[in-house]
Coordinates of C-alpha atoms in Angstrom, one line a residue:
Chain A
M1 CA -15.9 68.5 37.8
P2 CA -16.5 65.8 40.4
P3 CA -19.0 63.0 38.4
I4 CA -22.3 62.6 39.6
K5 CA -23.2 59.5 41.3
V6 CA -26.0 57.6 43.6
E7 CA -26.0 58.1 46.8
N8 CA -27.7 56.0 49.5
P9 CA -29.4 58.5 52.1
L10 CA -27.6 56.0 55.0
N11 CA -24.5 57.4 54.1
L12 CA -25.2 61.0 54.0
T13 CA -24.8 63.1 57.1
T14 CA -26.0 67.2 57.6
Q15 CA -22.9 68.1 59.6
K16 CA -24.5 71.9 61.1
C17 CA -22.6 74.6 62.9
T18 CA -23.2 75.3 66.4
L19 CA -24.4 79.1 67.2
G20 CA -22.6 79.1 70.4
C21 CA -25.9 78.8 72.3
P22 CA -27.7 75.4 73.3
I23 CA -30.8 77.3 73.0
L24 CA -30.5 78.4 69.7
N25 CA -28.9 75.0 68.9
H26 CA -31.8 73.0 69.8
F27 CA -34.1 75.5 68.1
L28 CA -32.0 75.0 65.1
D29 CA -31.5 71.5 65.5
G30 CA -28.1 71.1 65.7
G31 CA -27.3 74.6 64.3
V32 CA -26.4 76.0 60.8
P33 CA -26.7 72.9 58.5
C34 CA -24.1 72.3 55.9
N35 CA -24.9 71.7 52.0
S36 CA -27.4 74.2 52.0
I37 CA -28.4 78.1 52.3
T38 CA -29.5 79.6 54.8
E39 CA -31.0 83.4 54.7
L40 CA -31.3 84.9 57.7
V41 CA -33.8 87.9 57.2
A42 CA -34.5 91.3 59.3
E43 CA -35.2 95.1 59.3
S44 CA -31.4 96.8 60.3
G45 CA -30.5 96.5 64.2
C46 CA -32.2 92.6 65.0
G47 CA -29.0 91.6 65.5
K48 CA -28.4 89.9 61.4
T49 CA -24.7 90.7 61.5
Q50 CA -24.4 89.8 65.1
L51 CA -25.8 86.3 64.8
C52 CA -22.9 86.2 61.1
L53 CA -19.7 87.3 63.3
Q54 CA -20.7 84.5 65.9
L55 CA -20.8 81.7 63.4
L56 CA -17.6 82.9 61.8
L57 CA -16.2 82.3 65.2
C58 CA -18.3 79.3 66.0
A59 CA -17.3 77.4 62.6
Q60 CA -13.4 77.0 64.2
L61 CA -14.5 74.9 67.3
P62 CA -13.9 71.6 66.8
A63 CA -16.0 68.9 66.0
S64 CA -16.6 67.6 69.3
R65 CA -17.6 71.5 70.5
G66 CA -20.6 71.2 67.3
G67 CA -18.5 73.7 65.0
L68 CA -17.0 72.7 61.6
D69 CA -13.3 72.9 62.8
A70 CA -12.1 75.2 60.0
A71 CA -11.7 78.9 59.3
S72 CA -14.6 81.0 57.4
F73 CA -15.1 83.5 54.5
Y74 CA -17.0 86.9 55.2
I75 CA -18.4 88.9 52.1
H76 CA -20.2 92.4 52.9
S77 CA -21.8 94.7 51.0
E78 CA -23.0 96.8 53.9
F79 CA -20.0 98.9 55.3
P80 CA -17.8 99.0 57.0
F81 CA -17.2 95.9 58.5
P82 CA -17.6 95.5 62.3
L83 CA -14.1 94.9 63.0
R84 CA -14.2 96.1 66.6
R85 CA -17.3 93.8 67.2
L86 CA -15.9 90.7 66.0
R87 CA -12.7 91.5 68.3
Q88 CA -15.0 91.7 71.3
L89 CA -16.9 88.5 70.6
S90 CA -13.6 86.6 69.8
L91 CA -12.7 87.8 73.4
S92 CA -15.4 85.4 75.2
F93 CA -14.6 82.7 72.3
P94 CA -11.9 80.7 73.7
L95 CA -10.5 78.5 71.5
S96 CA -8.3 75.4 72.5
N97 CA -5.7 76.4 70.0
S98 CA -3.3 79.1 70.9
D99 CA -3.8 81.0 67.2
D100 CA -6.3 83.9 67.3
P101 CA -9.0 83.3 66.1
L102 CA -9.4 86.2 63.9
D103 CA -6.6 84.9 61.6
R104 CA -9.1 82.2 60.4
I105 CA -11.6 84.8 59.1
F106 CA -11.1 85.9 55.7
V107 CA -13.4 88.6 55.1
H108 CA -13.9 90.7 51.5
A109 CA -16.0 93.3 50.5
V110 CA -18.3 93.1 47.5
E111 CA -20.6 96.0 45.8
Y112 CA -22.2 94.7 42.7
P113 CA -23.7 91.3 42.0
D114 CA -21.5 90.6 39.0
E115 CA -18.5 90.9 41.2
L116 CA -19.8 88.8 43.5
L117 CA -20.1 85.8 40.9
A118 CA -16.4 86.7 40.1
L119 CA -15.4 86.2 43.9
L120 CA -17.5 83.0 44.3
D121 CA -15.4 82.0 41.0
R122 CA -12.5 83.1 42.8
V123 CA -13.4 81.4 46.2
E124 CA -14.0 77.8 44.1
S125 CA -11.1 77.6 42.8
L126 CA -8.9 78.1 46.0
L127 CA -10.9 75.6 47.7
S128 CA -10.4 73.2 45.3
A129 CA -6.5 73.7 45.0
P130 CA -4.7 70.5 46.9
S131 CA -3.0 72.9 49.6
S132 CA -5.8 74.9 50.2
L133 CA -7.4 75.9 53.9
R134 CA -10.1 74.4 55.3
I135 CA -13.4 77.0 54.5
K136 CA -16.6 75.5 55.9
L137 CA -18.6 78.9 56.2
I138 CA -19.2 81.5 53.6
V139 CA -21.7 84.4 55.3
I140 CA -22.9 86.9 52.5
D141 CA -24.0 89.7 54.5
S142 CA -25.8 91.0 53.2
I143 CA -27.2 89.9 50.0
A144 CA -29.7 92.4 49.1
A145 CA -27.4 95.9 49.5
L146 CA -26.0 94.1 46.4
F147 CA -29.4 94.5 44.6
R148 CA -31.1 97.2 46.3
S149 CA -29.4 100.5 44.3
E150 CA -28.5 98.6 40.3
F151 CA -31.9 97.9 39.7
D152 CA -35.2 99.5 38.4
N153 CA -38.7 98.4 38.9
K154 CA -38.9 97.7 34.9
P155 CA -39.8 93.9 33.6
S156 CA -36.7 94.1 31.9
D157 CA -34.5 94.8 34.6
L158 CA -36.6 92.4 37.4
K159 CA -36.2 89.4 34.9
Q160 CA -31.9 90.2 34.8
R161 CA -32.1 90.4 38.6
S162 CA -34.0 87.2 38.8
S163 CA -31.2 85.5 36.6
L164 CA -28.9 86.6 38.7
F165 CA -30.3 85.5 42.1
F166 CA -30.5 82.5 40.5
R167 CA -27.5 81.9 38.7
I168 CA -25.8 83.5 42.4
A169 CA -27.9 80.4 44.2
G170 CA -26.6 77.9 41.7
K171 CA -22.9 78.7 42.4
L172 CA -23.2 78.6 46.5
K173 CA -25.3 75.6 46.0
S174 CA -22.7 73.7 44.1
I175 CA -19.9 75.3 46.0
A176 CA -21.5 74.2 49.2
K177 CA -22.1 70.7 47.9
R178 CA -18.8 70.1 46.2
F179 CA -16.8 71.0 49.7
S180 CA -19.4 70.6 52.6
L181 CA -20.0 74.4 53.1
A182 CA -22.7 76.1 55.1
I183 CA -23.9 79.2 53.5
V184 CA -25.6 81.8 55.4
V185 CA -27.4 85.3 54.0
T186 CA -28.9 88.0 55.5
N187 CA -31.4 89.8 53.3
Q188 CA -33.1 93.0 54.6
V189 CA -37.2 93.4 54.7
V190 CA -39.2 96.1 53.0
D191 CA -42.2 97.7 54.7
L192 CA -45.8 96.7 53.1
V193 CA -47.4 99.7 52.7
D194 CA -51.4 98.0 51.1
S195 CA -53.2 95.9 53.1
D196 CA -53.5 93.3 50.7
G197 CA -49.6 93.0 51.0
A198 CA -47.6 91.7 47.6
N199 CA -51.0 90.1 46.0
G200 CA -51.8 88.6 49.2
L201 CA -48.7 86.2 48.5
Q202 CA -47.9 84.1 51.9
V203 CA -44.5 82.5 51.7
G204 CA -43.5 80.6 54.6
N205 CA -45.2 79.4 57.5
F206 CA -46.4 83.2 58.7
G207 CA -49.0 85.2 57.1
Y208 CA -47.6 88.1 58.3
L209 CA -44.2 88.9 59.6
Y210 CA -43.5 92.2 62.2
S211 CA -41.0 94.1 63.7
S212 CA -41.0 97.2 65.4
G213 CA -44.6 97.0 65.1
R214 CA -44.8 97.3 61.3
R215 CA -45.7 94.7 58.5
V216 CA -42.8 93.8 56.8
C217 CA -41.7 91.5 54.6
P218 CA -38.7 89.6 53.4
A219 CA -36.7 91.8 50.2
L220 CA -36.0 90.3 46.9
G221 CA -39.4 89.0 46.2
L222 CA -40.7 85.7 45.4
S223 CA -37.6 84.7 42.6
W224 CA -35.2 85.0 45.5
A225 CA -37.3 83.3 47.9
N226 CA -36.8 80.2 45.9
C227 CA -33.8 79.8 45.7
I228 CA -32.7 79.5 49.1
N229 CA -33.3 76.5 51.6
S230 CA -34.4 78.0 54.9
R231 CA -35.5 81.3 55.7
L232 CA -35.0 82.3 59.4
F233 CA -36.7 85.7 60.5
L234 CA -35.3 87.9 62.8
S235 CA -37.5 91.0 64.9
R236 CA -37.3 93.4 67.7
C237 CA -40.0 94.1 70.5
N238 CA -39.8 97.4 71.4
E239 CA -40.6 96.8 75.1
A240 CA -37.6 95.9 77.0
G241 CA -37.9 93.7 80.1
R242 CA -35.6 91.8 82.9
I243 CA -34.6 88.4 81.4
T244 CA -32.5 86.1 82.8
T245 CA -30.6 83.9 80.0
S246 CA -30.0 79.9 80.5
G247 CA -27.2 80.1 77.9
S248 CA -23.8 78.1 79.2
E249 CA -21.4 80.4 78.7
D250 CA -23.3 83.4 79.7
Q251 CA -24.2 82.7 83.4
S252 CA -22.5 86.3 84.2
C253 CA -25.0 88.9 82.1
G254 CA -28.3 86.8 83.8
E255 CA -27.1 87.9 87.3
L256 CA -26.5 92.0 85.7
G257 CA -30.1 91.9 84.9
V258 CA -29.7 94.6 82.7
M259 CA -32.6 96.1 80.6
M260 CA -32.5 94.4 77.5
T261 CA -34.6 94.7 74.0
K262 CA -36.6 90.9 73.2
R263 CA -35.7 89.9 70.0
R264 CA -37.2 86.8 68.5
M265 CA -36.2 84.4 65.9
Q266 CA -38.8 82.4 63.7
V267 CA -38.7 79.3 61.2
V268 CA -40.3 80.9 58.2
F269 CA -39.8 78.0 56.3
A270 CA -36.8 75.2 56.4
P271 CA -37.0 71.7 55.1
H272 CA -36.0 70.0 58.4
L273 CA -38.0 72.6 60.9
P274 CA -41.2 73.3 62.4
K275 CA -42.7 76.2 62.4
S276 CA -41.4 77.9 65.7
S277 CA -40.1 80.7 66.9
C278 CA -37.6 81.6 69.5
E279 CA -36.7 84.7 71.7
F280 CA -33.1 86.1 72.2
V281 CA -30.8 88.6 73.5
I282 CA -28.2 90.7 72.3
V283 CA -25.6 91.2 74.9
R284 CA -21.5 91.4 75.3
E285 CA -20.5 88.7 74.7
G286 CA -23.1 87.6 72.2
V287 CA -26.4 86.5 71.0
F288 CA -28.0 83.8 73.1
G289 CA -31.5 82.5 73.3
V290 CA -33.6 82.9 76.1
G291 CA -35.0 80.0 77.5
S292 CA -39.1 80.1 77.8
Chain B
M1 CA -52.3 30.8 9.2
E2 CA -48.6 29.4 7.8
I3 CA -45.9 31.5 6.6
S4 CA -44.6 29.1 4.0
S5 CA -48.2 29.8 2.5
L6 CA -47.1 33.6 1.3
P7 CA -45.6 35.1 -1.6
L8 CA -42.5 35.6 -0.2
S9 CA -39.1 34.9 -1.6
P10 CA -37.5 31.8 -0.3
S11 CA -34.7 33.8 1.9
L12 CA -37.3 35.6 3.4
R13 CA -39.5 33.1 4.4
S14 CA -36.7 30.8 5.5
K15 CA -35.1 34.0 7.8
L16 CA -38.6 34.4 9.4
L17 CA -39.1 30.8 10.4
S18 CA -35.3 30.7 11.5
A19 CA -36.5 34.1 13.9
G20 CA -39.1 32.3 15.1
Y21 CA -42.3 33.7 13.0
T22 CA -44.1 31.0 12.0
N23 CA -47.8 32.0 11.7
L24 CA -49.1 35.2 10.7
C25 CA -50.8 36.0 14.0
S26 CA -46.8 36.5 15.6
L27 CA -46.1 38.8 12.7
S28 CA -49.4 40.8 13.3
S29 CA -48.4 43.3 15.9
I30 CA -44.4 44.1 15.2
S31 CA -43.7 47.1 13.7
P32 CA -41.4 47.7 10.3
P33 CA -38.4 48.6 12.3
E34 CA -38.7 45.9 14.9
L35 CA -38.8 43.3 12.0
A36 CA -35.7 44.5 10.1
R37 CA -33.7 44.3 13.4
A38 CA -35.2 40.7 14.1
L39 CA -34.5 39.7 10.7
N40 CA -31.4 41.5 9.7
I41 CA -32.8 42.8 6.6
S42 CA -33.6 46.5 5.5
N43 CA -36.6 48.5 6.7
H44 CA -37.7 48.6 3.0
E45 CA -37.9 45.0 2.6
A46 CA -39.6 44.7 6.3
A47 CA -42.3 46.8 5.3
G48 CA -42.3 44.6 2.3
V49 CA -43.4 41.5 4.3
L50 CA -45.7 43.0 6.7
K51 CA -47.6 44.9 3.6
V52 CA -48.3 41.0 2.4
V53 CA -49.4 39.5 5.5
L54 CA -51.9 41.9 6.2
Q55 CA -53.1 41.7 2.4
R56 CA -53.3 37.7 3.3
S57 CA -54.9 38.2 6.7
R58 CA -57.4 40.4 4.7
V59 CA -58.0 38.1 2.3
D60 CA -59.0 35.1 5.1
G61 CA -61.5 37.1 6.3
A62 CA -63.1 38.7 9.2
G63 CA -62.4 35.6 11.8
E64 CA -58.6 36.3 11.8
S65 CA -58.8 40.0 11.0
H66 CA -58.5 40.3 14.7
A67 CA -55.1 38.9 14.7
I68 CA -54.0 41.8 12.7
I69 CA -54.8 44.6 15.4
N70 CA -53.0 42.3 18.3
G71 CA -50.8 44.8 19.5
A72 CA -53.8 47.4 19.9
R73 CA -55.2 47.4 23.0
T74 CA -58.5 48.2 23.8
A75 CA -59.8 50.7 26.0
W76 CA -61.0 48.4 28.0
D77 CA -58.2 46.7 28.8
I78 CA -56.1 49.8 29.5
L79 CA -59.3 50.9 32.3
R80 CA -59.2 47.4 33.6
D81 CA -54.9 47.5 33.6
E82 CA -55.2 51.3 35.5
Q83 CA -58.0 50.1 38.0
T84 CA -55.3 47.3 39.2
L85 CA -52.7 49.8 39.5
T86 CA -51.7 51.0 43.2
R87 CA -51.5 54.5 43.5
I88 CA -49.0 56.3 46.1
T89 CA -50.5 57.6 49.0
T90 CA -49.7 61.5 50.3
S91 CA -50.7 60.5 53.4
C92 CA -53.6 63.0 53.9
E93 CA -56.3 61.6 53.1
E94 CA -58.5 64.2 51.5
V95 CA -55.7 65.1 49.2
D96 CA -56.0 61.4 48.3
T97 CA -59.6 61.6 47.7
I98 CA -59.2 64.8 44.9
L99 CA -56.1 62.8 43.5
G100 CA -58.5 59.9 43.1
G101 CA -56.3 57.6 45.2
G102 CA -53.1 58.9 45.1
I103 CA -50.0 59.8 42.9
N104 CA -50.7 57.3 39.7
C105 CA -48.1 55.5 38.8
K106 CA -47.5 55.1 34.4
E107 CA -48.2 59.4 35.1
V108 CA -45.9 62.4 35.4
T109 CA -47.3 64.6 37.9
E110 CA -46.2 68.2 38.7
I111 CA -46.7 69.5 41.9
G112 CA -45.6 73.5 42.2
G113 CA -46.3 75.9 45.6
V114 CA -44.5 78.9 46.8
P115 CA -41.5 78.4 49.0
G116 CA -42.2 76.9 52.2
I117 CA -45.1 75.3 51.3
G118 CA -44.2 71.7 51.6
K119 CA -43.3 70.8 48.1
T120 CA -40.2 69.0 49.4
Q121 CA -42.2 67.5 52.6
L122 CA -44.5 66.3 49.8
G123 CA -41.9 64.7 47.6
I124 CA -40.1 63.3 50.6
Q125 CA -43.4 61.4 51.9
L126 CA -43.9 59.8 48.3
A127 CA -40.3 58.5 48.4
I128 CA -41.3 56.5 51.4
N129 CA -44.4 55.9 51.3
V130 CA -44.3 54.3 47.8
Q131 CA -41.9 51.8 50.1
I132 CA -45.1 50.4 52.0
P133 CA -45.1 46.5 51.5
V134 CA -47.4 45.3 49.2
D135 CA -48.7 42.7 52.0
Y136 CA -49.8 46.5 53.7
G137 CA -51.5 47.6 51.0
G138 CA -48.2 49.6 49.5
L139 CA -46.6 49.4 46.2
G140 CA -43.2 47.8 47.9
G141 CA -41.0 49.7 45.2
K142 CA -37.6 51.7 45.7
A143 CA -38.0 55.8 44.6
I144 CA -35.1 57.8 43.1
Y145 CA -34.8 61.5 44.2
I146 CA -33.0 63.7 42.1
D147 CA -32.4 66.9 44.5
T148 CA -31.2 70.3 42.2
E149 CA -32.0 72.3 45.3
G150 CA -30.2 70.8 48.2
S151 CA -33.3 70.6 50.5
F152 CA -33.5 66.7 51.0
M153 CA -32.6 66.9 54.9
V154 CA -31.7 63.1 55.7
E155 CA -32.8 63.5 59.5
R156 CA -36.5 65.0 58.4
V157 CA -36.4 61.6 56.1
F158 CA -35.6 59.5 58.8
Q159 CA -38.1 61.6 60.9
I160 CA -41.0 60.6 58.2
A161 CA -39.9 57.3 57.6
E162 CA -40.0 56.2 61.2
A163 CA -43.7 57.8 61.8
C164 CA -45.1 56.4 58.3
I165 CA -43.8 52.9 59.9
Q166 CA -45.4 53.6 63.2
D167 CA -48.6 54.6 61.1
T168 CA -48.3 51.4 58.8
L169 CA -48.3 48.9 61.6
D170 CA -50.7 50.1 63.6
N171 CA -53.0 50.2 61.3
F172 CA -52.7 46.5 60.2
S173 CA -52.0 45.4 64.0
L174 CA -55.6 45.2 64.2
K175 CA -56.2 42.6 61.5
H176 CA -53.2 40.8 61.2
K177 CA -50.9 39.1 64.0
D178 CA -48.6 37.2 61.8
F179 CA -46.3 40.2 60.5
Q180 CA -43.4 39.6 62.3
V181 CA -41.9 38.5 59.2
C182 CA -41.6 41.9 57.8
E183 CA -40.3 43.5 60.6
E184 CA -37.4 43.6 59.6
K185 CA -38.7 45.0 55.7
M186 CA -40.0 47.6 58.3
Q187 CA -37.0 49.6 59.5
P188 CA -36.6 52.9 58.9
K189 CA -33.0 52.5 58.0
A190 CA -34.2 50.0 54.9
F191 CA -36.5 52.6 54.1
L192 CA -34.0 55.3 53.4
A193 CA -31.6 52.8 51.7
N194 CA -34.5 52.3 49.4
I195 CA -33.8 55.7 48.0
F196 CA -31.5 56.6 45.3
Y197 CA -30.0 60.1 45.8
F198 CA -28.8 62.1 43.2
R199 CA -27.6 65.6 44.2
I200 CA -27.9 68.0 40.8
C201 CA -25.6 70.9 40.6
S202 CA -26.0 71.9 36.9
Y203 CA -28.8 71.6 34.3
T204 CA -26.4 69.6 32.2
E205 CA -25.8 67.3 35.1
Q206 CA -29.8 67.0 34.9
I207 CA -30.4 66.1 31.5
A208 CA -27.4 63.6 32.1
V209 CA -29.1 61.8 35.1
I210 CA -32.6 61.7 33.0
N211 CA -30.8 60.1 30.0
Y212 CA -29.1 57.7 32.6
L213 CA -32.3 56.9 34.6
D214 CA -33.5 54.4 31.5
K215 CA -30.5 52.2 32.2
F216 CA -30.4 52.9 35.9
I217 CA -34.1 51.9 36.4
A218 CA -33.7 48.8 34.1
E219 CA -31.0 47.5 36.7
Q220 CA -32.2 48.2 39.6
Q221 CA -35.7 46.9 39.5
N222 CA -38.7 47.9 40.9
V223 CA -38.0 51.6 41.0
K224 CA -41.6 53.0 41.2
L225 CA -41.2 56.2 41.8
V226 CA -39.1 59.3 40.5
V227 CA -39.2 62.7 42.2
I228 CA -37.6 65.5 40.9
D229 CA -36.9 68.2 43.4
S230 CA -37.1 70.5 41.4
V231 CA -37.2 70.2 37.7
T232 CA -37.0 74.6 37.7
F233 CA -34.0 75.5 39.7
H234 CA -31.3 75.7 37.7
F235 CA -33.2 76.3 34.2
R236 CA -33.9 80.0 35.8
Q237 CA -30.5 80.6 35.2
D238 CA -28.2 81.2 32.3
F239 CA -30.9 80.7 29.9
E240 CA -30.7 83.4 27.5
D241 CA -32.0 81.8 24.9
L242 CA -35.5 81.0 25.8
A243 CA -36.7 78.5 22.7
L244 CA -33.7 76.5 23.1
R245 CA -34.6 76.1 27.3
T246 CA -38.3 75.5 25.6
R247 CA -36.9 72.4 23.1
V248 CA -34.6 71.1 26.3
L249 CA -37.4 71.0 28.6
S250 CA -39.7 69.4 26.4
G251 CA -37.0 67.0 25.6
M252 CA -36.6 66.3 29.0
A253 CA -40.8 65.6 30.0
L254 CA -41.0 63.3 26.4
K255 CA -38.2 61.3 27.9
L256 CA -39.5 61.4 32.0
M257 CA -42.9 59.9 30.0
K258 CA -41.6 57.3 28.3
L259 CA -39.9 55.9 31.3
A260 CA -43.3 56.5 33.4
K261 CA -44.8 54.3 30.6
K262 CA -42.2 51.8 30.1
F263 CA -41.2 50.9 34.0
S264 CA -45.1 51.5 35.0
L265 CA -43.7 54.0 37.8
A266 CA -44.7 57.6 38.9
V267 CA -42.7 60.4 38.0
V268 CA -43.5 63.8 40.3
L269 CA -41.8 66.8 39.2
L270 CA -41.9 69.7 41.7
N271 CA -42.0 72.9 40.4
Q272 CA -41.5 76.6 41.9
V273 CA -43.9 79.7 40.9
T274 CA -43.3 83.2 39.6
T275 CA -45.2 86.4 39.1
K276 CA -46.4 86.7 35.6
F277 CA -47.1 90.5 34.5
I278 CA -51.0 89.9 32.8
D279 CA -53.4 92.3 31.8
G280 CA -51.5 95.5 33.9
S281 CA -51.1 93.3 37.5
F282 CA -49.0 90.9 38.6
Q283 CA -50.1 87.1 38.9
L284 CA -48.9 83.9 40.3
T285 CA -48.1 81.1 38.2
L286 CA -45.9 78.0 38.3
A287 CA -42.6 78.9 36.2
L288 CA -41.1 77.4 32.9
G289 CA -43.6 79.3 30.8
D290 CA -46.6 78.3 29.2
S291 CA -45.5 75.4 26.6
W292 CA -44.2 73.9 29.9
S293 CA -47.8 73.2 31.4
H294 CA -48.7 70.6 28.3
A295 CA -45.7 68.8 29.4
C296 CA -46.7 67.2 32.2
T297 CA -50.1 64.8 32.8
N298 CA -51.7 66.0 35.8
R299 CA -50.9 69.5 37.8
V300 CA -51.4 70.1 41.4
I301 CA -51.0 73.8 42.9
L302 CA -50.4 73.7 46.6
Y303 CA -51.4 77.3 48.0
W304 CA -52.0 79.0 51.4
N305 CA -55.9 79.9 52.7
G306 CA -55.5 81.5 55.8
N307 CA -53.2 79.5 57.8
E308 CA -54.1 76.5 56.0
R309 CA -52.3 74.7 53.3
Y310 CA -54.1 73.6 50.6
A311 CA -54.0 71.2 47.5
Y312 CA -55.7 72.0 44.0
I313 CA -55.8 70.0 41.0
D314 CA -55.1 72.5 38.1
K315 CA -54.9 69.8 35.2
S316 CA -55.9 66.5 34.8
P317 CA -57.3 64.1 32.3
S318 CA -59.2 62.4 34.1
L319 CA -59.8 63.9 37.7
Q320 CA -62.2 67.2 38.8
S321 CA -60.9 70.1 39.8
A322 CA -60.7 70.0 43.6
S323 CA -59.1 71.6 46.2
A324 CA -58.4 69.8 49.8
S325 CA -56.3 70.9 52.7
F326 CA -53.7 69.3 54.5
S327 CA -50.7 70.3 56.8
V328 CA -47.0 69.4 57.4
T329 CA -46.4 68.0 60.5
S330 CA -43.9 66.5 62.4
K331 CA -44.8 63.2 61.3
G332 CA -44.8 64.6 57.6
I333 CA -47.7 64.8 55.5
R334 CA -51.3 64.6 57.0
S335 CA -55.2 65.7 56.6
A336 CA -55.2 69.2 58.6
T337 CA -56.8 69.6 61.7
S338 CA -59.7 71.6 61.3
N339 CA -62.5 70.3 61.2
S340 CA -64.0 72.5 58.4
K341 CA -65.6 70.7 55.2
R342 CA -61.9 70.1 54.1
I343 CA -62.7 68.7 49.9
K344 CA -64.3 71.6 47.7
V345 CA -65.4 70.7 44.5
M346 CA -64.9 73.5 42.2

């Protein structure tokens, strides 16, 4: 264990991992921050996994291009692993070195929360080994899937569940701090049926979150919301439109003028970001923000 | 009244004199263990000496009997002290008003609320505001920030510091002209450098740092604020034994209270909320349980009301229950923009 010492905020810097798109980077004030847990929450088909895959590649970019210049680790609990899509994305991410970017992405599946905790212990010892690989990004896709089958709605189960949340988050944060990693987790949503929502409880900037026209709220409840540092909500608008993207790397798709579903990213809460939202599209080359 | 006239053994008398206790008054406000240490005698002997002193001063009549309670302070003195204390502003006028002028020094204040309500923002704002120089109506103190969750983002602290300095200078430029001298102190970088930041990754580390604070603050001089963001996070994992957790927490709270008194500084503890099963329904409450709710002097709850953030005084020995709205802007915590009646007394 490294000793605890007092730090001068002037010497602290927040390194960020680019998302590979200037608009999204601007929206997140530089990208996904290190030493912190960022949650992407959305219903299925909104682009959580797409964004995660893109991040796995972006983390390998050199610092001059906003990356972390390191390998990344992908822990998935939803099957199957979208290998073909990752391959496709990697082709549109030219890296300066000749290595295949897929060589520097480690993939591991987990099915149970305890398995994840054990895996994180192993990751920690791997990272602290002297001859270790430089891993600077851990993606967990998704945290919700680990908990959705195991636990009942009984008070004792709920208590056990939230204690696991805090243990996982505590572990992730301590690894993140020790090795200055960026941590990204994805979460699912649940539909809200009663008019009052979850006891009228509002978490974050937005009173209501809508996706595909339905009112939803992030899964895993209040205790998990206490565990993360930032929460980003992705949603889908039903109407498709003709969109011109203005990302630097995707001039071509703007010219194609394909019909695409509009998607939106919202900052639900984050210590460094204001309440805001941004539109994005998913194209063959990846996920890109749409300029207003 | 001289020591030499007391019915004590010569050796004790000379010990008293050589330690500087020449008259009865000087012995009136000292406790037996203190005296024992000063004279290098046993606690029992020291208690005996004080008993003799007490008897003697009673015999001496009403005139000098006040001397015996010199160590105690009247409520009037304490009140006067309190009135001269400067409070740390929250940068939101309405919240300051319900807090009686801001966060009080010498007290432990707990602030709780749901994720995203602005607890960390308020914590950072206070860590900046405590540094507003005395010339500008602040405390000119330093801050200790104990981060257990990793939400302390330097870029955001810088932003809030910049806005705070700008606003303070704007307010004062009208009244004074000769503040060039202070300009160099009024730099965001200087404000950042005056925050002592601890990043904590487990509850044992948290306890260790709190135990170390006494020594640290004594060395550093002029620390006026300790923020723990949040006090809760590490205590919600790995605690099978809830009775142990309660003991550890109350020990921690006691230490923090002592620090607040000793160094006349404000302690601000940020807490999370949790749901509690009461009468067949789930209700929101601050985390760490019922016994923890006794640990803090003041308790402020932040909550959403529609699209506005509100602060509510849940517990305080001196303040009325009231709520006031505030907002979180790019500059930090500020007054809410809407013009509805903002302060509501319960």
